[in-house]
Structure formats: C-alpha cells, structure tokens
C-alpha cells in the first residue's frame, strides 16, 4: 500500500480505497494488495472528493468505498462521492459491514457498480474488480456487440436504400425501415442488420446515437480474414432489437472496399439475419453493381424537383447501359405532396411519365419532428410514433414482411 495520499511514482494508481479509516478494514487491505500490488492508495471521504479533481485521478479505474454502521450518518457524503466518481467514469465497488439494507439500496441506486459484504468472502473482491473492468472495456468499445452463431444459414432478404440526390431521406428511410422490421413481431421479431455503406458521410450512427468504432475499419480492410466472430464484433446492438454496422470512424475513400469485400460482408450478414438493410452513398461506386445484384429490393429515394428528375434519368441510363437489373428498383418519392394536393399529385404523375418510371412509395413530409428524432438518435417509432412519415414507413415494413413471410412459406 502506498502512503495516505496516493503518490503516482513509477506505476500509476489504478484504484483507491475510500473510508473513514482503512485500518478498520484490514482484510480489504490484504485483498487490494493481492489484486493490485502497490498500485493503489487510500483516501478519507473528504480527501476523495478533492482527489477526483486532480490530474493523478485520471488513471483511476475504480474506488472501493468501504463503510460500516457508523458511516450511515454520512450517506449524503457517500452519495456525493459515488456521483463524482461516476461523472469521471470511475467505477465504484461498495464494501459494507453491518449496514442497513435501506442505506445499501440507496447507495446502489446512486450508481455504485458492485457490492461486496465485509468481512470479504474469498475471491469476492477480485471477482468484483474483474466485473467492473469488463464493464469498462465494453463501455469503451462502444457497448453491446452480438455473439453470432457460426452454424446459422438464414439467407436474409437484402433491402437497399439509395438517395439519388443528397438529402432525399435515404438514411431516414433505411434506419426506420430497419427498426419497423425488427419490431414487426413482438415475440419473435425478425432479426435485422442495418449496414451503413455510406463510408464517408454515413449518418446511421448519428440517427441511432451509436459510436463509430475502429473495429469497423479493421473488419472492412480485411474481409478475407473475417469470420463470424469478427463480423459480430464490428456490429452494435441497438436497443436489443437490431444490429448495426455503422460507417467507420474516419472518412474513407469509397473505393477502399472492393466488390469482393462487399460480397463477403453481405454473405455474412445474410447468413445471420432475416433482413439486411443497406444505406448506400448517393455516388455510384465500383461496388454499386454488386449491391444491386445482391438486392431483393432496391429503393431509390427522390424528391419532386428537377435535380432528382435529372439524376434519376442518369442513374437509369447508367444501369441500363451495363445491363443491370433495373426491375429491382422501387422509386420512393420523399416529401410527397399530400393526398389532397391535386396539383402536386399531377406533377408526380408527369415526372413518372417523363422518366418512364413508376413511383410506388410516397413518403409524406413529417416536418420538424423528423429531424428532431434523428438528432435525438432514436427511430421515429420512439420519438414521433404518430407522425405521418412514421406511419408510412411502418406500412411499408409490414408489407415487406408479409411478402417475405409468404415467400418463405411457399418455399
Ligand atoms: N419526409 C420527411 N419529412 C421531414 N423531414 C425529413 C423527411 N425526410 C428526411 N427528412 C430530414 O431531412 C434530412 C436529410 O435526411 P436524410 O439524412 O435521411 O437524407 P439522406 O438522403 O440520407 O441524406 P445524405 O445525402 O446526407 O445521405 C434529415 O434532417 C431528416 O430528418
Ligand atoms: Mg444518408
């Protein structure tokens, strides 16, 4: 044990006991020494609060907050210590001797991560340390990643969304369609994987408030070496309902990945999930063709303006000149005029006729709540459930799921 106030000398202090007098907890001293050697210090209650603000506290992984019945008068101070520790991502292991359940409950409610009774049962402290360390590792790596079973063979349906001009609502559609599909069936919801292939400006992570992580880049840059486990680690679970492959942390050139990479990633995703949703970049890239070929449905998002009309024409021509399967395209008119807007409706009709396309899906303008929902990082079903845009996307998801279920039954 080091002297009263932690002195970072050679190796940093990774933990501190915090108590009225640590000598009352000699078993704790022994177990701390066993687990951490010299790399810990001990602090009094008031000292702890002062120490948190100092640079040396940066290396702290956890505090072992030790108390007995005498300290129950000081619950407010202890609550403050827990709050301050949590604010700095320092974990709290509560060590308590003869403390009433009510006090314990209150301290755990305030955020203590672990509770170990004193006298310490054998190995309990070191196991609690392992658990707080594992939790921290998971927090830093960005939360939940799924464990995928390597023997799965789902052959999921691939649904792609591609905005034919910037800002046409492609990502909004991809994210919310993924969520609506994942929540189609309360008990036995289909499994859904949402993949952001807009490697540069991908905003799926923003719309679902997920961190962008290095592992995504690692996985994409070596798809040959990718297996079920590596793929699983590059995914993040969103609200226990769906898995998401966000865009990588850094902005990457779109040709960083090849058609072979895309094929491997899509095959892997299809193997594990009933639905694989893809958000494409607006730009056509060398692997666009691969995605189109793999797609079961390919939604092309447009709006009612000249820019989208011209882009659609060029997009269609590009596909036709390469003999690509244009029949997979389903045009989605975003911010479509209302049912009652007859002039708007006839403009859509004229646009469809002049481009020789059929516009099958009409998404209404949902106003400000849409952008607010996106900014809050939750699907519309959770932020604006009654919004007309959400209703339309939910309808679309239901019809896709019904079709897919019928196909599966027929097969
Ligand atoms: N039907 C709608 N009603 C209201 N707001 C919408 C609608 N569709 C999209 N938005 C808003 O428009 C903005 C752009 O949408 P989104 O990011 O989905 O488009 P995108 O086509 O993916 O854009 P990018 O070209 O940047 O990838 C967002 O702020 C979104 O909330
Ligand atoms: Mg987008």
mmCIF file with all atom_site columns, N, CA and C in Angstrom, residues 50-86:
data_model
loop_
_atom_site.group_PDB
_atom_site.id
_atom_site.type_symbol
_atom_site.label_atom_id
_atom_site.label_alt_id
_atom_site.label_comp_id
_atom_site.label_asym_id
_atom_site.label_entity_id
_atom_site.label_seq_id
_atom_site.pdbx_PDB_ins_code
_atom_site.Cartn_x
_atom_site.Cartn_y
_atom_site.Cartn_z
_atom_site.occupancy
_atom_site.B_iso_or_equiv
_atom_site.pdbx_formal_charge
_atom_site.auth_seq_id
_atom_site.auth_comp_id
_atom_site.auth_asym_id
_atom_site.auth_atom_id
_atom_site.pdbx_PDB_model_num
ATOM 1   N N  . UNK A 1 50 ? -11.663 15.737 -3.072  1.00 0.00 ? 50 UNK A N  1
ATOM 2   C CA . UNK A 1 50 ? -10.611 16.653 -3.538  1.00 0.00 ? 50 UNK A CA 1
ATOM 3   C C  . UNK A 1 50 ? -9.731  15.960 -4.575  1.00 0.00 ? 50 UNK A C  1
ATOM 4   N N  . UNK A 1 51 ? -9.455  14.681 -4.339  1.00 0.00 ? 51 UNK A N  1
ATOM 5   C CA . UNK A 1 51 ? -8.537  13.957 -5.223  1.00 0.00 ? 51 UNK A CA 1
ATOM 6   C C  . UNK A 1 51 ? -9.111  13.776 -6.629  1.00 0.00 ? 51 UNK A C  1
ATOM 7   N N  . UNK A 1 52 ? -10.448 13.573 -6.730  1.00 0.00 ? 52 UNK A N  1
ATOM 8   C CA . UNK A 1 52 ? -11.047 13.352 -8.045  1.00 0.00 ? 52 UNK A CA 1
ATOM 9   C C  . UNK A 1 52 ? -10.710 14.464 -9.034  1.00 0.00 ? 52 UNK A C  1
ATOM 10  N N  . UNK A 1 53 ? -10.553 15.664 -8.506  1.00 0.00 ? 53 UNK A N  1
ATOM 11  C CA . UNK A 1 53 ? -10.302 16.806 -9.393  1.00 0.00 ? 53 UNK A CA 1
ATOM 12  C C  . UNK A 1 53 ? -8.858  16.903 -9.858  1.00 0.00 ? 53 UNK A C  1
ATOM 13  N N  . UNK A 1 54 ? -7.970  16.104 -9.279  1.00 0.00 ? 54 UNK A N  1
ATOM 14  C CA . UNK A 1 54 ? -6.551  16.241 -9.622  1.00 0.00 ? 54 UNK A CA 1
ATOM 15  C C  . UNK A 1 54 ? -6.156  15.370 -10.818 1.00 0.00 ? 54 UNK A C  1
ATOM 16  N N  . UNK A 1 55 ? -5.103  15.788 -11.517 1.00 0.00 ? 55 UNK A N  1
ATOM 17  C CA . UNK A 1 55 ? -4.703  15.035 -12.713 1.00 0.00 ? 55 UNK A CA 1
ATOM 18  C C  . UNK A 1 55 ? -4.385  13.562 -12.405 1.00 0.00 ? 55 UNK A C  1
ATOM 19  N N  . UNK A 1 56 ? -3.838  13.293 -11.214 1.00 0.00 ? 56 UNK A N  1
ATOM 20  C CA . UNK A 1 56 ? -3.474  11.902 -10.871 1.00 0.00 ? 56 UNK A CA 1
ATOM 21  C C  . UNK A 1 56 ? -4.696  10.985 -10.879 1.00 0.00 ? 56 UNK A C  1
ATOM 22  N N  . UNK A 1 57 ? -5.872  11.580 -10.702 1.00 0.00 ? 57 UNK A N  1
ATOM 23  C CA . UNK A 1 57 ? -7.080  10.754 -10.613 1.00 0.00 ? 57 UNK A CA 1
ATOM 24  C C  . UNK A 1 57 ? -7.469  10.160 -11.967 1.00 0.00 ? 57 UNK A C  1
ATOM 25  N N  . UNK A 1 58 ? -6.840  10.703 -13.031 1.00 0.00 ? 58 UNK A N  1
ATOM 26  C CA . UNK A 1 58 ? -7.208  10.244 -14.375 1.00 0.00 ? 58 UNK A CA 1
ATOM 27  C C  . UNK A 1 58 ? -6.970  8.752  -14.567 1.00 0.00 ? 58 UNK A C  1
ATOM 28  N N  . UNK A 1 59 ? -5.949  8.222  -13.864 1.00 0.00 ? 59 UNK A N  1
ATOM 29  C CA . UNK A 1 59 ? -5.630  6.803  -14.065 1.00 0.00 ? 59 UNK A CA 1
ATOM 30  C C  . UNK A 1 59 ? -6.500  5.875  -13.214 1.00 0.00 ? 59 UNK A C  1
ATOM 31  N N  . UNK A 1 60 ? -7.351  6.443  -12.390 1.00 0.00 ? 60 UNK A N  1
ATOM 32  C CA . UNK A 1 60 ? -8.183  5.602  -11.507 1.00 0.00 ? 60 UNK A CA 1
ATOM 33  C C  . UNK A 1 60 ? -9.210  4.787  -12.282 1.00 0.00 ? 60 UNK A C  1
ATOM 34  N N  . UNK A 1 61 ? -9.198  3.473  -12.035 1.00 0.00 ? 61 UNK A N  1
ATOM 35  C CA . UNK A 1 61 ? -10.221 2.628  -12.656 1.00 0.00 ? 61 UNK A CA 1
ATOM 36  C C  . UNK A 1 61 ? -11.429 2.491  -11.742 1.00 0.00 ? 61 UNK A C  1
ATOM 37  N N  . UNK A 1 62 ? -11.142 2.353  -10.441 1.00 0.00 ? 62 UNK A N  1
ATOM 38  C CA . UNK A 1 62 ? -12.273 2.211  -9.522  1.00 0.00 ? 62 UNK A CA 1
ATOM 39  C C  . UNK A 1 62 ? -11.886 2.646  -8.109  1.00 0.00 ? 62 UNK A C  1
ATOM 40  N N  . UNK A 1 63 ? -12.918 2.880  -7.299  1.00 0.00 ? 63 UNK A N  1
ATOM 41  C CA . UNK A 1 63 ? -12.683 3.081  -5.867  1.00 0.00 ? 63 UNK A CA 1
ATOM 42  C C  . UNK A 1 63 ? -13.417 1.961  -5.118  1.00 0.00 ? 63 UNK A C  1
ATOM 43  N N  . UNK A 1 64 ? -12.813 1.549  -4.001  1.00 0.00 ? 64 UNK A N  1
ATOM 44  C CA . UNK A 1 64 ? -13.504 0.611  -3.123  1.00 0.00 ? 64 UNK A CA 1
ATOM 45  C C  . UNK A 1 64 ? -13.985 1.436  -1.944  1.00 0.00 ? 64 UNK A C  1
ATOM 46  N N  . UNK A 1 65 ? -15.277 1.736  -1.948  1.00 0.00 ? 65 UNK A N  1
ATOM 47  C CA . UNK A 1 65 ? -15.855 2.609  -0.925  1.00 0.00 ? 65 UNK A CA 1
ATOM 48  C C  . UNK A 1 65 ? -16.292 1.737  0.254   1.00 0.00 ? 65 UNK A C  1
ATOM 49  N N  . UNK A 1 66 ? -15.511 1.821  1.344   1.00 0.00 ? 66 UNK A N  1
ATOM 50  C CA . UNK A 1 66 ? -15.767 0.910  2.465   1.00 0.00 ? 66 UNK A CA 1
ATOM 51  C C  . UNK A 1 66 ? -16.482 1.637  3.599   1.00 0.00 ? 66 UNK A C  1
ATOM 52  N N  . UNK A 1 67 ? -17.519 1.019  4.147   1.00 0.00 ? 67 UNK A N  1
ATOM 53  C CA . UNK A 1 67 ? -18.285 1.674  5.210   1.00 0.00 ? 67 UNK A CA 1
ATOM 54  C C  . UNK A 1 67 ? -18.819 0.654  6.219   1.00 0.00 ? 67 UNK A C  1
ATOM 55  N N  . UNK A 1 68 ? -19.026 1.146  7.437   1.00 0.00 ? 68 UNK A N  1
ATOM 56  C CA . UNK A 1 68 ? -19.720 0.310  8.418   1.00 0.00 ? 68 UNK A CA 1
ATOM 57  C C  . UNK A 1 68 ? -20.880 1.114  9.002   1.00 0.00 ? 68 UNK A C  1
ATOM 58  N N  . UNK A 1 69 ? -21.512 0.581  10.069  1.00 0.00 ? 69 UNK A N  1
ATOM 59  C CA . UNK A 1 69 ? -22.741 1.221  10.526  1.00 0.00 ? 69 UNK A CA 1
ATOM 60  C C  . UNK A 1 69 ? -22.536 2.674  10.949  1.00 0.00 ? 69 UNK A C  1
ATOM 61  N N  . UNK A 1 70 ? -21.337 3.008  11.483  1.00 0.00 ? 70 UNK A N  1
ATOM 62  C CA . UNK A 1 70 ? -21.079 4.378  11.910  1.00 0.00 ? 70 UNK A CA 1
ATOM 63  C C  . UNK A 1 70 ? -21.208 5.366  10.734  1.00 0.00 ? 70 UNK A C  1
ATOM 64  N N  . UNK A 1 71 ? -20.853 4.890  9.545   1.00 0.00 ? 71 UNK A N  1
ATOM 65  C CA . UNK A 1 71 ? -20.856 5.798  8.389   1.00 0.00 ? 71 UNK A CA 1
ATOM 66  C C  . UNK A 1 71 ? -22.258 6.064  7.843   1.00 0.00 ? 71 UNK A C  1
ATOM 67  N N  . UNK A 1 72 ? -23.244 5.366  8.365   1.00 0.00 ? 72 UNK A N  1
ATOM 68  C CA . UNK A 1 72 ? -24.593 5.574  7.836   1.00 0.00 ? 72 UNK A CA 1
ATOM 69  C C  . UNK A 1 72 ? -25.081 7.001  8.044   1.00 0.00 ? 72 UNK A C  1
ATOM 70  N N  . UNK A 1 73 ? -24.473 7.696  9.029   1.00 0.00 ? 73 UNK A N  1
ATOM 71  C CA . UNK A 1 73 ? -24.835 9.116  9.218   1.00 0.00 ? 73 UNK A CA 1
ATOM 72  C C  . UNK A 1 73 ? -24.351 9.956  8.035   1.00 0.00 ? 73 UNK A C  1
ATOM 73  N N  . UNK A 1 74 ? -23.395 9.408  7.305   1.00 0.00 ? 74 UNK A N  1
ATOM 74  C CA . UNK A 1 74 ? -22.760 10.188 6.246   1.00 0.00 ? 74 UNK A CA 1
ATOM 75  C C  . UNK A 1 74 ? -23.199 9.804  4.844   1.00 0.00 ? 74 UNK A C  1
ATOM 76  N N  . UNK A 1 75 ? -24.419 9.295  4.751   1.00 0.00 ? 75 UNK A N  1
ATOM 77  C CA . UNK A 1 75 ? -24.873 8.789  3.449   1.00 0.00 ? 75 UNK A CA 1
ATOM 78  C C  . UNK A 1 75 ? -24.828 9.837  2.345   1.00 0.00 ? 75 UNK A C  1
ATOM 79  N N  . UNK A 1 76 ? -25.121 11.083 2.716   1.00 0.00 ? 76 UNK A N  1
ATOM 80  C CA . UNK A 1 76 ? -25.152 12.139 1.701   1.00 0.00 ? 76 UNK A CA 1
ATOM 81  C C  . UNK A 1 76 ? -23.764 12.320 1.096   1.00 0.00 ? 76 UNK A C  1
ATOM 82  N N  . UNK A 1 77 ? -22.765 12.333 1.976   1.00 0.00 ? 77 UNK A N  1
ATOM 83  C CA . UNK A 1 77 ? -21.381 12.490 1.512   1.00 0.00 ? 77 UNK A CA 1
ATOM 84  C C  . UNK A 1 77 ? -20.985 11.299 0.629   1.00 0.00 ? 77 UNK A C  1
ATOM 85  N N  . UNK A 1 78 ? -21.393 10.112 1.050   1.00 0.00 ? 78 UNK A N  1
ATOM 86  C CA . UNK A 1 78 ? -21.036 8.933  0.261   1.00 0.00 ? 78 UNK A CA 1
ATOM 87  C C  . UNK A 1 78 ? -21.712 8.961  -1.097  1.00 0.00 ? 78 UNK A C  1
ATOM 88  N N  . UNK A 1 79 ? -22.959 9.429  -1.090  1.00 0.00 ? 79 UNK A N  1
ATOM 89  C CA . UNK A 1 79 ? -23.681 9.564  -2.358  1.00 0.00 ? 79 UNK A CA 1
ATOM 90  C C  . UNK A 1 79 ? -22.938 10.528 -3.283  1.00 0.00 ? 79 UNK A C  1
ATOM 91  N N  . UNK A 1 80 ? -22.417 11.599 -2.710  1.00 0.00 ? 80 UNK A N  1
ATOM 92  C CA . UNK A 1 80 ? -21.683 12.593 -3.491  1.00 0.00 ? 80 UNK A CA 1
ATOM 93  C C  . UNK A 1 80 ? -20.403 11.977 -4.079  1.00 0.00 ? 80 UNK A C  1
ATOM 94  N N  . UNK A 1 81 ? -19.731 11.164 -3.256  1.00 0.00 ? 81 UNK A N  1
ATOM 95  C CA . UNK A 1 81 ? -18.507 10.508 -3.737  1.00 0.00 ? 81 UNK A CA 1
ATOM 96  C C  . UNK A 1 81 ? -18.836 9.589  -4.926  1.00 0.00 ? 81 UNK A C  1
ATOM 97  N N  . UNK A 1 82 ? -19.934 8.859  -4.788  1.00 0.00 ? 82 UNK A N  1
ATOM 98  C CA . UNK A 1 82 ? -20.321 7.969  -5.896  1.00 0.00 ? 82 UNK A CA 1
ATOM 99  C C  . UNK A 1 82 ? -20.633 8.787  -7.147  1.00 0.00 ? 82 UNK A C  1
ATOM 100 N N  . UNK A 1 83 ? -21.391 9.881  -6.955  1.00 0.00 ? 83 UNK A N  1
ATOM 101 C CA . UNK A 1 83 ? -21.762 10.699 -8.113  1.00 0.00 ? 83 UNK A CA 1
ATOM 102 C C  . UNK A 1 83 ? -20.530 11.269 -8.809  1.00 0.00 ? 83 UNK A C  1
ATOM 103 N N  . UNK A 1 84 ? -19.574 11.771 -8.000  1.00 0.00 ? 84 UNK A N  1
ATOM 104 C CA . UNK A 1 84 ? -18.357 12.362 -8.573  1.00 0.00 ? 84 UNK A CA 1
ATOM 105 C C  . UNK A 1 84 ? -17.533 11.308 -9.305  1.00 0.00 ? 84 UNK A C  1
ATOM 106 N N  . UNK A 1 85 ? -17.467 10.119 -8.731  1.00 0.00 ? 85 UNK A N  1
ATOM 107 C CA . UNK A 1 85 ? -16.706 9.041  -9.370  1.00 0.00 ? 85 UNK A CA 1
ATOM 108 C C  . UNK A 1 85 ? -17.347 8.678  -10.701 1.00 0.00 ? 85 UNK A C  1
ATOM 109 N N  . UNK A 1 86 ? -18.682 8.523  -10.690 1.00 0.00 ? 86 UNK A N  1
ATOM 110 C CA . UNK A 1 86 ? -19.375 8.138  -11.921 1.00 0.00 ? 86 UNK A CA 1
ATOM 111 C C  . UNK A 1 86 ? -19.174 9.184  -13.004 1.00 0.00 ? 86 UNK A C  1
#
